[in-house]
CSV table of C-alpha atoms in Angstrom, one decimal:
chain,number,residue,atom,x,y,z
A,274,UNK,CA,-26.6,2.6,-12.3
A,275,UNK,CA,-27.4,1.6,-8.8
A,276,UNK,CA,-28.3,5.2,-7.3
A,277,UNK,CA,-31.3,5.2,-9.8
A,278,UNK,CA,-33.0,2.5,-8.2
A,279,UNK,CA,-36.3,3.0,-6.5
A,280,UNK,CA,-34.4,3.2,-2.8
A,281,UNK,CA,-37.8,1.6,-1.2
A,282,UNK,CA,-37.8,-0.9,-3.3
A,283,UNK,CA,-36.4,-4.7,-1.5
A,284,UNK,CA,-33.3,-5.7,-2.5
A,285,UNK,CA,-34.3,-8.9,-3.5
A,286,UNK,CA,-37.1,-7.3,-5.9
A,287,UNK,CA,-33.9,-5.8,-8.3
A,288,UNK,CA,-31.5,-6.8,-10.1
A,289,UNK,CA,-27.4,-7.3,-8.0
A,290,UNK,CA,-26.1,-4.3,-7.0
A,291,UNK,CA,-22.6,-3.9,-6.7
A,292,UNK,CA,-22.3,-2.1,-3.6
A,293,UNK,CA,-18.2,-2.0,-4.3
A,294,UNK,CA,-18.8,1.1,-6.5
A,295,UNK,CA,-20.2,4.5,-5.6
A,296,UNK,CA,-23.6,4.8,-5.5
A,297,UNK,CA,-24.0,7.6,-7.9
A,298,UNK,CA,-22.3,8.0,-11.2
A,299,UNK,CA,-18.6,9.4,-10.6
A,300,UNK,CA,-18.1,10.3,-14.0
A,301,UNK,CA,-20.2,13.9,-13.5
A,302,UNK,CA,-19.3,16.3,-10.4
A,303,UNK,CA,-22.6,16.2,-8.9
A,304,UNK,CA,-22.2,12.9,-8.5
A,305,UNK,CA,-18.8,12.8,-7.0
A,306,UNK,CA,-20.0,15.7,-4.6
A,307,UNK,CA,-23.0,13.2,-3.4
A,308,UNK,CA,-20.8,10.5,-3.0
A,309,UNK,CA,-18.2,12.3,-1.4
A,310,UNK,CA,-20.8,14.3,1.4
A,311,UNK,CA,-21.7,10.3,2.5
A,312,UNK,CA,-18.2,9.7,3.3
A,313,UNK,CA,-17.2,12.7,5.2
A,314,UNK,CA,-20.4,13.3,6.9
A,315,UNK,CA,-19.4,13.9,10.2
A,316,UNK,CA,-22.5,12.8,12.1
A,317,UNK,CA,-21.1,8.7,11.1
A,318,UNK,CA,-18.8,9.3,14.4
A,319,UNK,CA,-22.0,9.0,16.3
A,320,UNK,CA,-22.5,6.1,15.3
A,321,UNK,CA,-22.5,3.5,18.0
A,322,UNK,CA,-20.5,-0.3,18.0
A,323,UNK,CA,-23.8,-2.1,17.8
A,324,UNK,CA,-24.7,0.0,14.7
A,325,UNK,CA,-21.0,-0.4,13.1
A,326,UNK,CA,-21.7,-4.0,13.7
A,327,UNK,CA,-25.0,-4.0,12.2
A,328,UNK,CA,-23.8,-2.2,9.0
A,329,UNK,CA,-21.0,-4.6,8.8
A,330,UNK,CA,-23.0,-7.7,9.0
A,331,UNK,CA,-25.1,-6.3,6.2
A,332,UNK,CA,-22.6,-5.9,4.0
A,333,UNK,CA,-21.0,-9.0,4.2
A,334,UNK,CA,-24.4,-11.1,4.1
A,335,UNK,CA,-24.8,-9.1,1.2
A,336,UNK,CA,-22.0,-9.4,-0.7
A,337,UNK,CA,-21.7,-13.5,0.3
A,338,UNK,CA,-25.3,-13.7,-1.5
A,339,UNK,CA,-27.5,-14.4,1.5
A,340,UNK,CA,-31.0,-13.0,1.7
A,341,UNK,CA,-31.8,-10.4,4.0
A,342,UNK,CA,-35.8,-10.3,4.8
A,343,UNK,CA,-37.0,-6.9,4.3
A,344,UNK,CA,-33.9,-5.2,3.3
A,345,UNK,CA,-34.7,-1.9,0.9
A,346,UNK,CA,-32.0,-0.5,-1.6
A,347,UNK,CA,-31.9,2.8,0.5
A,348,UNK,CA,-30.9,0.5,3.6
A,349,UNK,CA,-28.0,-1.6,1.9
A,350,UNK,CA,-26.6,1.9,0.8
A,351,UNK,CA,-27.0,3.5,4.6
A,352,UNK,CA,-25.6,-0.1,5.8
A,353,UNK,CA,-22.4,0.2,3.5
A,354,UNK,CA,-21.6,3.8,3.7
A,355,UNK,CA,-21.6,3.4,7.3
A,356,UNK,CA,-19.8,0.3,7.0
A,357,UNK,CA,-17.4,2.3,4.6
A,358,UNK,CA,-17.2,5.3,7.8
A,359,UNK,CA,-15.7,3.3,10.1
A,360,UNK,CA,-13.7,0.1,9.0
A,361,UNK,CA,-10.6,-0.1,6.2
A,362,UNK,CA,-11.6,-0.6,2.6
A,363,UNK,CA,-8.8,-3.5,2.1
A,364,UNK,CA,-8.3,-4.8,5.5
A,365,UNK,CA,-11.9,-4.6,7.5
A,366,UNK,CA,-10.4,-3.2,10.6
A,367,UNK,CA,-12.3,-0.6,12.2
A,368,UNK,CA,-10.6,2.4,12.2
A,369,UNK,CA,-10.1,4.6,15.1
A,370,UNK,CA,-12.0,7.5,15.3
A,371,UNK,CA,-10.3,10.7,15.2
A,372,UNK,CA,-8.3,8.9,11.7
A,373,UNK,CA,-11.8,8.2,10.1
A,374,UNK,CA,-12.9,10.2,7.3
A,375,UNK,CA,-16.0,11.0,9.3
A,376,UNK,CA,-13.8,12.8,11.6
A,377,UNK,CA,-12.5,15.4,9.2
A,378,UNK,CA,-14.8,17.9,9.4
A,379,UNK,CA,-14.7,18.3,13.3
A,380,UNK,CA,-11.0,17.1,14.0
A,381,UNK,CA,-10.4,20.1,11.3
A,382,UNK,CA,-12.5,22.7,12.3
A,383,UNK,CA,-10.4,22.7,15.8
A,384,UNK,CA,-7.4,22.8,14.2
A,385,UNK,CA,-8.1,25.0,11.3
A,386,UNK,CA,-9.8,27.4,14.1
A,387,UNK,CA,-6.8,27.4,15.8
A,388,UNK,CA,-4.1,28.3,13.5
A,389,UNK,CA,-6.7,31.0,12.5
A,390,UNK,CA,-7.2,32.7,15.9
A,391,UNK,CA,-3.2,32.3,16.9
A,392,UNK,CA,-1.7,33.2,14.4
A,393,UNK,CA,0.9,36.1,15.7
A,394,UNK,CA,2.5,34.4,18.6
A,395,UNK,CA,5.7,32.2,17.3
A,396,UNK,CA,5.6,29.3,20.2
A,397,UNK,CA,1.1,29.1,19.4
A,398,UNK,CA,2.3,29.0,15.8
A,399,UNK,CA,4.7,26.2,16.1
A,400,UNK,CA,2.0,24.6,18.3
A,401,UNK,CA,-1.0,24.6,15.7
A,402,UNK,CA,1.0,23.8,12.8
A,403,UNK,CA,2.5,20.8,14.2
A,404,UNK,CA,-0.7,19.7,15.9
A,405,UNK,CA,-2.4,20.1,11.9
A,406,UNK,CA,0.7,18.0,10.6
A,407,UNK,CA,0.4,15.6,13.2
A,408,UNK,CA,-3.2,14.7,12.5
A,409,UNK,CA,-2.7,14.4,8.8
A,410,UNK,CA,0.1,11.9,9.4
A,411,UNK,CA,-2.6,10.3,11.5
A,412,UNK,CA,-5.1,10.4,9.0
A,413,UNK,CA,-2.7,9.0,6.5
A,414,UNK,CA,-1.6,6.1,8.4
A,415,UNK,CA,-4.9,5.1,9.3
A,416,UNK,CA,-6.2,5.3,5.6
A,417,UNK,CA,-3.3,3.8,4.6
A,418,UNK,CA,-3.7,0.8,1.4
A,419,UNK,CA,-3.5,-2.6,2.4
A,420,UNK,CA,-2.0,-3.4,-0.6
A,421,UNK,CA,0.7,-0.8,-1.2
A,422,UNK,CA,1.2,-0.1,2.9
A,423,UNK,CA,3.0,3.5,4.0
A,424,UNK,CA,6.2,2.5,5.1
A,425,UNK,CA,7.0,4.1,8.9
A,426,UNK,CA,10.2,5.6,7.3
A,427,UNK,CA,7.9,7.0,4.5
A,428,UNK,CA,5.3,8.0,7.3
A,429,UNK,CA,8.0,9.8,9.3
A,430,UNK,CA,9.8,11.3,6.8
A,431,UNK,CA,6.8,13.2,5.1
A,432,UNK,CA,5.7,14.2,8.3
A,433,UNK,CA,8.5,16.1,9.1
A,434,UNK,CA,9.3,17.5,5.8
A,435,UNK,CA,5.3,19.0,5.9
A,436,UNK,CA,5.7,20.0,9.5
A,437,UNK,CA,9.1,21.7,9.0
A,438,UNK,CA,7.9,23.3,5.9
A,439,UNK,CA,4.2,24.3,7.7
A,440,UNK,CA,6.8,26.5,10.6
A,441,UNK,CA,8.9,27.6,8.3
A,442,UNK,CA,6.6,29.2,6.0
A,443,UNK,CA,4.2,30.5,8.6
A,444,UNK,CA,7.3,31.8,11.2
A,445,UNK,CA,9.0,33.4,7.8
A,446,UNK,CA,5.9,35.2,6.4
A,447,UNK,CA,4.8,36.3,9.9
A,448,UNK,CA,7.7,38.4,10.0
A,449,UNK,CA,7.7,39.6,6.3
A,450,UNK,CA,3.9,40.8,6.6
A,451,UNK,CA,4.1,42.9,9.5
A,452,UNK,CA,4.6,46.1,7.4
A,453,UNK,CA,1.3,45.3,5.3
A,454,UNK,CA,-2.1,45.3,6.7
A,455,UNK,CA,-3.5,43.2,9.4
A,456,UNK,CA,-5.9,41.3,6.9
A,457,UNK,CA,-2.4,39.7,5.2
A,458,UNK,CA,-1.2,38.2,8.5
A,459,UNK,CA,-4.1,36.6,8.4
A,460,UNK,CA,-3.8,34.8,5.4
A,461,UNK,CA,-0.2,33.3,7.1
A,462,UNK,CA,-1.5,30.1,8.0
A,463,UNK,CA,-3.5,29.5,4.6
A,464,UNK,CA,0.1,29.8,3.0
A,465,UNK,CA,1.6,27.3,5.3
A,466,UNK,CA,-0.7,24.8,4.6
A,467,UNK,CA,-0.6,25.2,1.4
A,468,UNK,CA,3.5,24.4,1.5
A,469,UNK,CA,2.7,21.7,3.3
A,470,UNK,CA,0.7,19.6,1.2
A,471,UNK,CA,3.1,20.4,-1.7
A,472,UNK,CA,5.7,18.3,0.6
A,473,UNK,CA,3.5,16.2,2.2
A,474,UNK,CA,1.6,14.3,-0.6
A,475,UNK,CA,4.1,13.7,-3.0
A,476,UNK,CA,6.2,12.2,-0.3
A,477,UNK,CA,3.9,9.6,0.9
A,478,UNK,CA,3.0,9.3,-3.0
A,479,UNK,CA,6.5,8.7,-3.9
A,480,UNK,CA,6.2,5.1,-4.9
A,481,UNK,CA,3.6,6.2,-7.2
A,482,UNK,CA,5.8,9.1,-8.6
A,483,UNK,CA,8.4,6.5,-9.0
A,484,UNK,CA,7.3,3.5,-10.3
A,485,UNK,CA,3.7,4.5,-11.8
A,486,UNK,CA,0.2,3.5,-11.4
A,487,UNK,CA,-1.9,1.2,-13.6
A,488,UNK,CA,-3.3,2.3,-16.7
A,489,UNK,CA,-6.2,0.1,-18.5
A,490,UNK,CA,-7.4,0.6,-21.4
A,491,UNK,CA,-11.0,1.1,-22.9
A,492,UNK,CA,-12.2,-2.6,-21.6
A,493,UNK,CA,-10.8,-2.2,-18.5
A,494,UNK,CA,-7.5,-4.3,-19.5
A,495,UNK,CA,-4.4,-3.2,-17.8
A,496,UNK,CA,-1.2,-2.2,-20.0
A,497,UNK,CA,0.8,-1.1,-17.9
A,498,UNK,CA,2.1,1.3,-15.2
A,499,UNK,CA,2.8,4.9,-15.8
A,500,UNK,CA,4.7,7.5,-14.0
A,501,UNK,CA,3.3,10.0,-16.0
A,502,UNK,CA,-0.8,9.6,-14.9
A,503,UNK,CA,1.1,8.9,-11.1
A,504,UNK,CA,2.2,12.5,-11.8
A,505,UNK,CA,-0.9,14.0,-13.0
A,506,UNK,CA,-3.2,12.0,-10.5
A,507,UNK,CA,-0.7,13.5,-7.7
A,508,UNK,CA,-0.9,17.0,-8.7
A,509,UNK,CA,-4.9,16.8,-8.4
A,510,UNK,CA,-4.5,15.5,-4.8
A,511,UNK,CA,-2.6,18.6,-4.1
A,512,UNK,CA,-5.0,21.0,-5.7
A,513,UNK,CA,-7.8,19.6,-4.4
A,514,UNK,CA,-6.1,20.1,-0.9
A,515,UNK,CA,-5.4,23.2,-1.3
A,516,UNK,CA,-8.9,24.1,-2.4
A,517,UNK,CA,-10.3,22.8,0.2
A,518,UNK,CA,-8.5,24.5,2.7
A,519,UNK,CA,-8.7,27.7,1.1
A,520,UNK,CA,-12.5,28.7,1.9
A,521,UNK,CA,-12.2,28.5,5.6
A,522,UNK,CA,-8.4,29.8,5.6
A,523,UNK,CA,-9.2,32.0,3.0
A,524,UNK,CA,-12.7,33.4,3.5
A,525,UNK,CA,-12.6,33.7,7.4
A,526,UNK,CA,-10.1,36.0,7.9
A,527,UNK,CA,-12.1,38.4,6.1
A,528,UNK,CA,-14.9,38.2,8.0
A,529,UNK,CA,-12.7,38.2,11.6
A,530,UNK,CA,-10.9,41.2,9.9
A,531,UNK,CA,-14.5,43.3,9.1
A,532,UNK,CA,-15.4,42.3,13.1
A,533,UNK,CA,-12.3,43.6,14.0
A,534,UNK,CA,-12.4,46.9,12.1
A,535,UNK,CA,-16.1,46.9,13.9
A,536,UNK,CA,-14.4,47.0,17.4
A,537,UNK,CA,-16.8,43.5,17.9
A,538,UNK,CA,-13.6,41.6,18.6
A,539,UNK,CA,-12.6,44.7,21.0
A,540,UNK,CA,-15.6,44.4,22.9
A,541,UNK,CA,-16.3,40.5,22.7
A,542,UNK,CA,-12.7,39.2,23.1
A,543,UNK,CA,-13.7,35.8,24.5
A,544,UNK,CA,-15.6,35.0,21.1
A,545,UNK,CA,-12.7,35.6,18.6
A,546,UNK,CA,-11.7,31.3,18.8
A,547,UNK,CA,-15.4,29.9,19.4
A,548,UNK,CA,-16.6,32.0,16.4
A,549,UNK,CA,-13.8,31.0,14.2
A,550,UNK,CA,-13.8,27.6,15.1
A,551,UNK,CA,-18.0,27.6,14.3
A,552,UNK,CA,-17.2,28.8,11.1
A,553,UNK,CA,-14.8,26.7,9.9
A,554,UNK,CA,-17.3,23.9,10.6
A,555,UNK,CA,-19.9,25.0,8.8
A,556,UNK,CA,-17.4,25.8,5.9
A,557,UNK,CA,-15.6,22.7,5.9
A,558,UNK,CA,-18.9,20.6,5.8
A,559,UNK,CA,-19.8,21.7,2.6
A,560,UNK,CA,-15.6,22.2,1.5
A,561,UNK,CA,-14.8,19.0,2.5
A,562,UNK,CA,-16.5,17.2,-0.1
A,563,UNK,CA,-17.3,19.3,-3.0
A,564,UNK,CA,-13.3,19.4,-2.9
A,565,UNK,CA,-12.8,16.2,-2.4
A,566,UNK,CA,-14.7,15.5,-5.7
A,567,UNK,CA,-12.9,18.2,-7.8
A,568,UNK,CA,-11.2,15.3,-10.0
A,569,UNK,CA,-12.5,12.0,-10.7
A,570,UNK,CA,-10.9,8.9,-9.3
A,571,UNK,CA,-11.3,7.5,-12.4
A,572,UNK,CA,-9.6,9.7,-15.3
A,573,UNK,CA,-9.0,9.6,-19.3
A,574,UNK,CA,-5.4,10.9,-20.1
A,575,UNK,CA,-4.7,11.7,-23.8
A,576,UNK,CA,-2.5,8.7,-24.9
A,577,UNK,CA,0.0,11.3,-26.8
A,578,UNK,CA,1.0,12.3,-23.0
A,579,UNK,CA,1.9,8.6,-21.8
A,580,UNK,CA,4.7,7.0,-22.1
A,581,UNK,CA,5.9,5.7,-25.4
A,582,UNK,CA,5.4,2.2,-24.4
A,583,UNK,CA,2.0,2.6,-23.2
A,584,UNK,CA,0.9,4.9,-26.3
A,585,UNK,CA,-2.6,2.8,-27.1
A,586,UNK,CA,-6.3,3.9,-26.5
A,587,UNK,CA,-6.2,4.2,-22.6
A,588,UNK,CA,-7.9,5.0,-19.1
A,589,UNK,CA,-6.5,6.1,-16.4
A,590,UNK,CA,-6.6,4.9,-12.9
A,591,UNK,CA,-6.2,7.7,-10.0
A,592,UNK,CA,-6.0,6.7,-6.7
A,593,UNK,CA,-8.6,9.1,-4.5
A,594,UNK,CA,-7.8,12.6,-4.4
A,595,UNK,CA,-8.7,12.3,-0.4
């Protein structure tokens, strides 16, 4: 595997590395998670256009089999996850920023911070939740697949299906929770997240739901599509959504709950958004990925659960569960 190379080691002193796979072995979680902290890792929005450049001469000097003097393995690997930060897997367009998936973390903790500080209000609810839809849409358009594009009706449609459903659920329960405690309005905006991934990703999935995905069997052969693993691979997109979200939306409340209890809140009342906001970064950093690697792009299905026609030794190919 080409993360157990010696990383100081020249690239011309081993053997080709296929830099078009992960770097560490995605059949194990750990994996997955190191993998997955490389592509969210916020600090690549730093990154300058004369170091985008850079990676992205690497990698295609690389890849077209030209020598590069000096090169190590642990520089080709900073080169194309860069590379992989800031410009389309299919179509080698840089991206812009604020759609990157090195803008998740930050672009998130805003948001996330927001709909967890104002969170009573009904026009600041409407606000943040359609401000959070808005830059998912965003996000998906901009990671969007070259080869199976999102259509702008599909775009538009999912986006205000999740955006309707995000209000509705957060303006409903507001009102239903005011006779509990405090600590379960706070929890609101987890639940309309929540609703609005269940809308969101199967709509701009629907192709998927509806005409399958490839499965390929032990050597890699494909046999077929099936609507079946399409189903099961979109289910783990929304779970691992969902989990990710939950720790900040989840775990944060608590804590702003025990300050407010305290009287800090009372006495501090400028740091009730800053704090939040603070925390939800430094929870997402570590949510983000580990979430994002929950499920394997690459999964096994029992063949007993495909379709009829498809019922020989198979793999299953899941598109990313990001």
């Amino acid at each position: 595997m080409e993360g157990n190379d010696d990383g100081s080691r020249l690239v011309s002193d081993v053997p080709k590395i296929n830099i078009d796979k992960p770097r560490w072995d995605q059949t194990h979680y750990w994996g997955r998670a190191r993998h997955f902290f490389t592509v969210t890792n916020p600090l690549n929005i730093l990154k300058t256009s004369g170091e985008l450049e850079e990676a992205r001469q690497i990698v295609k000097s690389y890849k077209a089999g030209k020598e590069i003097p000096g090169l190590t393995v642990d520089q080709l690997w900073n080169a194309k996850q860069t590379y992989d930060s800031a410009f389309h897997p299919d179509t080698g367009e840089k991206q812009i920023i604020v759609g990157r998936m090195s803008a998740q973390v930050p672009m998130n903790m805003i948001i996330t911070g927001g709909m967890l500080t104002w969170y009573k209000n009904p026009s600041t609810v409407i606000f943040w939740q359609w401000t959070n839809q808005s830059f998912n849409a965003l996000v998906n358009y901009t990671n969007r697949s070259g080869a199976s594009p999102i259509t702008m009706q599909q775009l538009g449609l999912s986006y205000a299906l999740a955006t309707t459903a995000a209000m509705t659920t957060a303006l409903g329960l507001n009102r239903t929770v005011k006779m509990f405690s405090p600590l379960i309005g706070r929890f609101v905006p987890f639940a309309a997240v929540a609703a609005a991934n269940a809308f969101n990703i199967p709509l701009m999935r629907q192709k998927e739901i509806f005409s399958g995905i490839p499965v390929l069997d032990q050597d890699d052969n494909p046999i077929g599509e099936s609507t079946v693993a399409a189903q099961e691979g979109i289910r783990n997109v929304v779970i691992s959504r969902i989990f990710m979200a939950a720790p900040s939306m989840m775990g944060i409340p608590v804590v702003m709950n025990h300050l407010e209890k305290k009287g800090v809140l009372k006495r501090y009342p400028w740091a009730n958004a800053p704090l939040q906001i603070v925390l939800c970064g430094v929870v997402l950093v570590f949510a983000t990925p580990l979430c994002c690697a929950l499920f394997p792009q690459m999964s096994s299905i029992a063949v007993t659960r495909l379709e009829q026609e498809l019922q020989v030794p198979a793999w299953l190919l899941i598109t990313s569960s990001f």
